[in-house]
CSV table of C-alpha atoms in Angstrom, one decimal:
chain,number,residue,atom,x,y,z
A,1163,UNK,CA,-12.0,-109.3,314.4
A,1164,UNK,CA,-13.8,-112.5,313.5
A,1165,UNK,CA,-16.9,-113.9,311.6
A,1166,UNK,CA,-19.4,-114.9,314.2
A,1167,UNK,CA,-20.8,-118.7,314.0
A,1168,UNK,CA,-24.5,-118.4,313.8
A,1169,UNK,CA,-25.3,-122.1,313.3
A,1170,UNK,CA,-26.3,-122.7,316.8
A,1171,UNK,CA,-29.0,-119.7,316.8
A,1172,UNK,CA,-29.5,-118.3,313.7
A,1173,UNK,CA,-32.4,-116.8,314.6
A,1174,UNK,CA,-30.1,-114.2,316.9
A,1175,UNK,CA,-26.8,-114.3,314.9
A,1176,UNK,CA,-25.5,-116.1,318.2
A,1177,UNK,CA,-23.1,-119.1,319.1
A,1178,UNK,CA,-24.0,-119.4,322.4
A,1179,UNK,CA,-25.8,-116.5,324.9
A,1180,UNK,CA,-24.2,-113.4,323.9
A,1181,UNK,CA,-25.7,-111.3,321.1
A,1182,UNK,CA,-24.4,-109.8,318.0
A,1183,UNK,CA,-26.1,-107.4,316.0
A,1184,UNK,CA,-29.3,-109.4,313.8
A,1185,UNK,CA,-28.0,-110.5,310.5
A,1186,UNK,CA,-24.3,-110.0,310.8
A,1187,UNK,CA,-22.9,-112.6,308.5
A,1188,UNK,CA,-19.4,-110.9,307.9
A,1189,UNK,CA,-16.7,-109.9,310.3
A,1190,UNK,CA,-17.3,-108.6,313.4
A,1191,UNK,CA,-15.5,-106.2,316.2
A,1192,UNK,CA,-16.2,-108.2,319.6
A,1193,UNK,CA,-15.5,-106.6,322.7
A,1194,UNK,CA,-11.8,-107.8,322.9
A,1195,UNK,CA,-11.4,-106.6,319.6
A,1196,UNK,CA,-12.1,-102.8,321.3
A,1197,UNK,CA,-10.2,-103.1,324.0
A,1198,UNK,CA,-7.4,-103.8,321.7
A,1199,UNK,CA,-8.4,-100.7,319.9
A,1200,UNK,CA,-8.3,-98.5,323.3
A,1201,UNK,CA,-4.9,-99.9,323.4
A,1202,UNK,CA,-3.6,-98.9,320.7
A,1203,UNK,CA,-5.6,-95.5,320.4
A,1204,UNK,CA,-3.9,-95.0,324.0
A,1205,UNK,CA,0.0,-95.9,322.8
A,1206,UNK,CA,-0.4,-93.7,319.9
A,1207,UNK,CA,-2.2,-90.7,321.8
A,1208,UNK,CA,1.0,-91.1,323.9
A,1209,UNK,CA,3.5,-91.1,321.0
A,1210,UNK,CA,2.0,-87.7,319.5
A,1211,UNK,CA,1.1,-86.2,322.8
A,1212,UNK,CA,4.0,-83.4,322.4
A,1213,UNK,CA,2.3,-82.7,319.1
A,1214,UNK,CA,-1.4,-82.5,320.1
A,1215,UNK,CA,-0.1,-80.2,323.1
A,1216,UNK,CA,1.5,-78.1,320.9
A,1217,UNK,CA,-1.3,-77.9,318.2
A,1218,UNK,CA,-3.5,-76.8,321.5
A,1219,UNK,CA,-0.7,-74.0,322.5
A,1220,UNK,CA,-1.6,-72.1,319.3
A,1221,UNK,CA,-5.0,-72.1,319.6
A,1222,UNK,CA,-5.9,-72.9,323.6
A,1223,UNK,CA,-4.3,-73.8,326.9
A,1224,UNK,CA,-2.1,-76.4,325.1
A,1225,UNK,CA,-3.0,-79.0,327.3
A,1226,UNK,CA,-4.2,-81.3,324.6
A,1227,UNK,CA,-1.8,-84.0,324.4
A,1228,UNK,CA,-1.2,-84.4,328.2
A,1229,UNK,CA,-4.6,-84.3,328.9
A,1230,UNK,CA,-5.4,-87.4,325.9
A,1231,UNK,CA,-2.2,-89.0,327.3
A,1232,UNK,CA,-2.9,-89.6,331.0
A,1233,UNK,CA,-6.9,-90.1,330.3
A,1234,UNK,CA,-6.6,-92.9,327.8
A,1235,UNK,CA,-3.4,-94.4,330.0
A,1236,UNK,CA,-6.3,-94.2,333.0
A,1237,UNK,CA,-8.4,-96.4,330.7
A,1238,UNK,CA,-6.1,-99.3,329.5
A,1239,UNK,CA,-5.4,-99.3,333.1
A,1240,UNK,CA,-8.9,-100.0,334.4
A,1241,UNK,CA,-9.6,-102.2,331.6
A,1242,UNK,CA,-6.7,-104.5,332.1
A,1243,UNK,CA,-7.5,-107.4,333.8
A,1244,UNK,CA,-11.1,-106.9,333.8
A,1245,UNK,CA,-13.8,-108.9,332.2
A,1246,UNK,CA,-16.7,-107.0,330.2
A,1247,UNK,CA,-19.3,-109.3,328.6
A,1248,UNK,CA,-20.7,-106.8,326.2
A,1249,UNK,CA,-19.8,-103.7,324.1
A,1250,UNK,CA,-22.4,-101.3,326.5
A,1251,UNK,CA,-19.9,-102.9,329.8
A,1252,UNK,CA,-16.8,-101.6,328.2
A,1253,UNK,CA,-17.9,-98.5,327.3
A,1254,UNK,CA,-19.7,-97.5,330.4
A,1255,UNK,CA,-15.8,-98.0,332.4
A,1256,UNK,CA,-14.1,-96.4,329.3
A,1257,UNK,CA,-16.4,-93.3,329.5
A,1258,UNK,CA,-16.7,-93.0,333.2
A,1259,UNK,CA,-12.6,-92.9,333.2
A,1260,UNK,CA,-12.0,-90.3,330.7
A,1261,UNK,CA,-14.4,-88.2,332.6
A,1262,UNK,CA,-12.9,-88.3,335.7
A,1263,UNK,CA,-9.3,-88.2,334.7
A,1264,UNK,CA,-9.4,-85.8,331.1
A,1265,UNK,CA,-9.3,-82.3,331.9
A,1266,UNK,CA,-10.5,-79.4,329.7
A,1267,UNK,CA,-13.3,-79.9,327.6
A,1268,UNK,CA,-11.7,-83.2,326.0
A,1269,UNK,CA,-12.5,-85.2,329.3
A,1270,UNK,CA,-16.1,-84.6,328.9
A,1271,UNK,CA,-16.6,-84.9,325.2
A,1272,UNK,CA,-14.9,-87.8,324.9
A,1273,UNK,CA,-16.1,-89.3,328.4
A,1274,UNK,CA,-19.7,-88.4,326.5
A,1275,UNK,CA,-18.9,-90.5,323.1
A,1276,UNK,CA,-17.6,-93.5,324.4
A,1277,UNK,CA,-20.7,-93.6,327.0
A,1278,UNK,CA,-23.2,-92.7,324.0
A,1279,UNK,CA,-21.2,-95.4,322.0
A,1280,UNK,CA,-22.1,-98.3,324.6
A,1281,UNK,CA,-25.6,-97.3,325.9
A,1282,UNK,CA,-26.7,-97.6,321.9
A,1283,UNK,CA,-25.9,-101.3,321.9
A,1284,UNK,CA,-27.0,-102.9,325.3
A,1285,UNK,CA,-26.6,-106.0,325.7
A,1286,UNK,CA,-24.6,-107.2,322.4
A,1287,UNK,CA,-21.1,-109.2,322.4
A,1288,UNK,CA,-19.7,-108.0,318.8
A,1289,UNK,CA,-20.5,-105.4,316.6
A,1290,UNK,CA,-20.8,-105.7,312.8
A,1291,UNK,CA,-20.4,-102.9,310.3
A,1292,UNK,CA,-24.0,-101.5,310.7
A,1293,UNK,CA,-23.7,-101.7,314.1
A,1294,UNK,CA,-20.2,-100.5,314.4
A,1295,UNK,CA,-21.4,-97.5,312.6
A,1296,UNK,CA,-25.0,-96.7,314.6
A,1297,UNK,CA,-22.5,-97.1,317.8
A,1298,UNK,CA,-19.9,-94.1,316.6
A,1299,UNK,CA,-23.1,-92.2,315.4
A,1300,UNK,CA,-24.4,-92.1,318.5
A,1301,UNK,CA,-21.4,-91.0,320.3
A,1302,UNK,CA,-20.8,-88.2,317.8
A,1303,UNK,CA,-23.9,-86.9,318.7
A,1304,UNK,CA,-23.1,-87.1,322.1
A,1305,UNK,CA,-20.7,-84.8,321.4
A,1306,UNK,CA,-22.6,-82.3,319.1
A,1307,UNK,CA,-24.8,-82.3,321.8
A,1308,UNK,CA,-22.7,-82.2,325.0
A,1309,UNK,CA,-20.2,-79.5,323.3
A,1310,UNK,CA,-23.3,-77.6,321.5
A,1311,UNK,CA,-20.9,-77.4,318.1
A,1312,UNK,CA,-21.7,-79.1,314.5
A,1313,UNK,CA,-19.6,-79.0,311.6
A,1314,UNK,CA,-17.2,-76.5,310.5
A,1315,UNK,CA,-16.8,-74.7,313.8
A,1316,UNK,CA,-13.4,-76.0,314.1
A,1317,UNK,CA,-13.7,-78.9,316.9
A,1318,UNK,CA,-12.9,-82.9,317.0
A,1319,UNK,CA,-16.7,-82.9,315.1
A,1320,UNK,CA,-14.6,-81.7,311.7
A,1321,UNK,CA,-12.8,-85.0,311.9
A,1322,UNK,CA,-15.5,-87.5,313.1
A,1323,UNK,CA,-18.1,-86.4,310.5
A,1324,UNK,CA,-17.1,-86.5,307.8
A,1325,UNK,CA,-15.2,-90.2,308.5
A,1326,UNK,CA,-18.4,-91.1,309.3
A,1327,UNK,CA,-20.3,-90.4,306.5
A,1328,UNK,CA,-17.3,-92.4,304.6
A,1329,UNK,CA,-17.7,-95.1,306.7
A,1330,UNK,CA,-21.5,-95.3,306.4
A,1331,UNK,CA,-20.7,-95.1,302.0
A,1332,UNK,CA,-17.9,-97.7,302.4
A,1333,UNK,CA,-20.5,-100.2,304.9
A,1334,UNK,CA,-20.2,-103.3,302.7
A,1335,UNK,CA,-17.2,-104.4,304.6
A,1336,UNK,CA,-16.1,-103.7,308.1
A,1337,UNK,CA,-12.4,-103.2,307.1
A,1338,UNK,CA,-13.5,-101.2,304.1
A,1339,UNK,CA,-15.6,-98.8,306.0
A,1340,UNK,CA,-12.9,-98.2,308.9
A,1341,UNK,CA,-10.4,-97.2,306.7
A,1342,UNK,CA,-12.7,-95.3,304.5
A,1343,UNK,CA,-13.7,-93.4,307.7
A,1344,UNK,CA,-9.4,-93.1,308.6
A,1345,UNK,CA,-9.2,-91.9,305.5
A,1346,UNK,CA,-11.6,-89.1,306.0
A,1347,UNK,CA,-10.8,-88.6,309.5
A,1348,UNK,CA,-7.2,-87.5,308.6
A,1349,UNK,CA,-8.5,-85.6,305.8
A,1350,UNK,CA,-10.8,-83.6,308.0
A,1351,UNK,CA,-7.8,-82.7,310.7
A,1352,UNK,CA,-6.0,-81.8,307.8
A,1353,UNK,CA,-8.7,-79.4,306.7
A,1354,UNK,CA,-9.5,-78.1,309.9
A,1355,UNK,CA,-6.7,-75.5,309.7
A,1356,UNK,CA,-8.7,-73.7,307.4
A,1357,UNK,CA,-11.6,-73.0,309.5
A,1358,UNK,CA,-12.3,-70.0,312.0
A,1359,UNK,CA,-12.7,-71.8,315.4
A,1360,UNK,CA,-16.0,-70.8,316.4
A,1361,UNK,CA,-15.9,-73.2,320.2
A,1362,UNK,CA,-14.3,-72.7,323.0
A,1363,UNK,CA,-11.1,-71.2,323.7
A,1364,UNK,CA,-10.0,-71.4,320.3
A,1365,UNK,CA,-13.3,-69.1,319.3
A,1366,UNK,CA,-11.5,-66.2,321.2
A,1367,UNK,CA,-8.8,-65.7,318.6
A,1368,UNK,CA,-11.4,-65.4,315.3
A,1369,UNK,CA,-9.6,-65.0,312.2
A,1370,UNK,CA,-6.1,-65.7,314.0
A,1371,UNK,CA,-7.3,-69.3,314.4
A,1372,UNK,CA,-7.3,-69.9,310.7
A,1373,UNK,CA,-4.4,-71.7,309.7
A,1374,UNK,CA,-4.0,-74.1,312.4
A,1375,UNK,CA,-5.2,-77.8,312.6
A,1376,UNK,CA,-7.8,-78.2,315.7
A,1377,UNK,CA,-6.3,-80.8,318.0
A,1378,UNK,CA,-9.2,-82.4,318.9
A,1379,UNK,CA,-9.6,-83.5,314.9
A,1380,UNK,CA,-5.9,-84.2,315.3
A,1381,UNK,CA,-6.4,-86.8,318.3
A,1382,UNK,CA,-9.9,-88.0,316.7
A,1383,UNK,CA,-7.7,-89.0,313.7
A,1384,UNK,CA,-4.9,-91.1,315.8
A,1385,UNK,CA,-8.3,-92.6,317.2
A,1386,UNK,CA,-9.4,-93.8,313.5
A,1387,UNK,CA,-5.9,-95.2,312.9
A,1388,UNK,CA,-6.0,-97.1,316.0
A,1389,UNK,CA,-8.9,-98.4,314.4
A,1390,UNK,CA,-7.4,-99.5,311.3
A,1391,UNK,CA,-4.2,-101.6,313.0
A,1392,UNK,CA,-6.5,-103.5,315.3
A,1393,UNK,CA,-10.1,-103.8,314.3
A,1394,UNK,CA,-9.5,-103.7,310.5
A,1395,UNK,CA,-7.1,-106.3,310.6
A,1396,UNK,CA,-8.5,-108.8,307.5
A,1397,UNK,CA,-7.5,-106.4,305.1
A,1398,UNK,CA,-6.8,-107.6,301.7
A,1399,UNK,CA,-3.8,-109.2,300.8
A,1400,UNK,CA,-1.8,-106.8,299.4
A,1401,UNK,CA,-3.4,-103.8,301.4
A,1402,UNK,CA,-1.0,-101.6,303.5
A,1403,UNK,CA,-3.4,-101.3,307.2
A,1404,UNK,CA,-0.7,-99.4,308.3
A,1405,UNK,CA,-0.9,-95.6,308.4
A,1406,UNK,CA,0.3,-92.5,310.3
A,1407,UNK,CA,-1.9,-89.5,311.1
A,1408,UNK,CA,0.8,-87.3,310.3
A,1409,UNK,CA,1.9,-85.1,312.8
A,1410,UNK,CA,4.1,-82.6,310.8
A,1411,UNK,CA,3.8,-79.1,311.5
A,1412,UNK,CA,5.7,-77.8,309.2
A,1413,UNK,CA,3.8,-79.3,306.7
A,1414,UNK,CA,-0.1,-78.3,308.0
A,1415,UNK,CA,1.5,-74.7,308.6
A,1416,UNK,CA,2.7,-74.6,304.9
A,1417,UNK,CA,-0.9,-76.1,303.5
A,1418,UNK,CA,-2.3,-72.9,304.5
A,1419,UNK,CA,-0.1,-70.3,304.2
């Protein structure tokens, strides 16, 4: 993350040609700053894929973590060694990828976000905290609107939401408003075992969903902490970036029994 120099252009909040997003003065996440984050959501998608899987096998086909797994592995693969001059470039190979390589209904909803995320800023080299925020707002809405689900129905939305609405309260500072939104993020998976899945596969169950955390929250919160270790990384002195969404069953079993 870095503060863009706008002394050559201040009229575009540029250095040279490539835009960032009109009156950034702060930090900003350029578009090495989300690959990085891709990488890291991938490796940690990875590390808990045994856990999403089996958060999935109480509630759906169980698939979860494999699927996450080998879709994000697909991306850091095709973004390696490629160039992408703006945020809209990424996302448009990110998306693509998880579409063709996620199965289940992850591949397309998250295929959905991260193609949402990019088409809302065309053009534009580094994101600040406005922007940042606008971009995940529009892939959540992709989402809603691919998967036809809002809030409290038990899906990856219960997560997302409500991080984003503490993002958007926390938007005075980029590294403030990502772990505001981590913060929420984790809180939501953690609260989604107390809803009746109302989508998908999950929906057949009814009551006997309750008391199980939805793994697509689950993943959505490993995706926020990726966010925290690479594109919040001018914390504070003194301020632990470092989290862990959690994975213990025992525990998210126990909160609602």
């Amino acid at each position: 993350m870095t503060t863009p120099d706008t002394s050559e252009n201040p009229g575009t909040g540029t250095s040279g040609t490539g835009a960032v997003p009109s009156g950034s003065g702060g930090p900003v996440a350029t578009v090495a700053d989300l690959v990085a984050w891709l990488r890291r959501g991938s490796e940690l998608l990875s590390e808990h894929a045994a856990e999403l899987s089996e958060l999935d096998a109480a509630i759906g086909d169980g698939d979860h973590g494999t699927n996450m797994k080998r879709g994000f592995a697909a991306v850091v693969a095709a973004v390696d060694g490629a160039e992408f001059a703006t945020v809209d470039e990424l996302m448009k190979k990110v998306g693509s990828t998880l579409v063709s390589t996620v199965g289940g209904a992850s591949g397309p909803l998250y295929g959905t976000f991260f193609l949402r995320l990019g088409t809302s800023q065309k053009g534009v080299e580094a994101l600040d905290v406005h922007a940042l925020g606008a971009a995940l707002r529009a892939g959540v809405d992709g989402i809603s609107q691919r998967g036809k689900a809002m809030l409290g129905e038990k899906t990856m939305l219960d997560a997302w939401i409500p991080a984003l609405d503490a993002y958007q309260r926390a938007a005075d500072s980029l590294p403030m408003a990502i772990r505001a939104g981590a913060d929420a993020a984790e809180q939501g998976r953690a609260d989604s075992a107390a809803l009746e899945a109302r989508k998908g596969r999950a929906s057949y169950l009814g009551e006997r969903s309750v008391g199980h955390v939805d793994p697509g929250a689950a993943s959505t919160a490993l995706l926020w902490q990726a966010m925290v270790e690479t594109i919040a990384d001018s914390a504070p002195s003194g301020t632990d970036s470092s989290r862990d969404a959690g994975f213990d069953l025992a525990d998210d079993e126990a909160a609602t029994s």
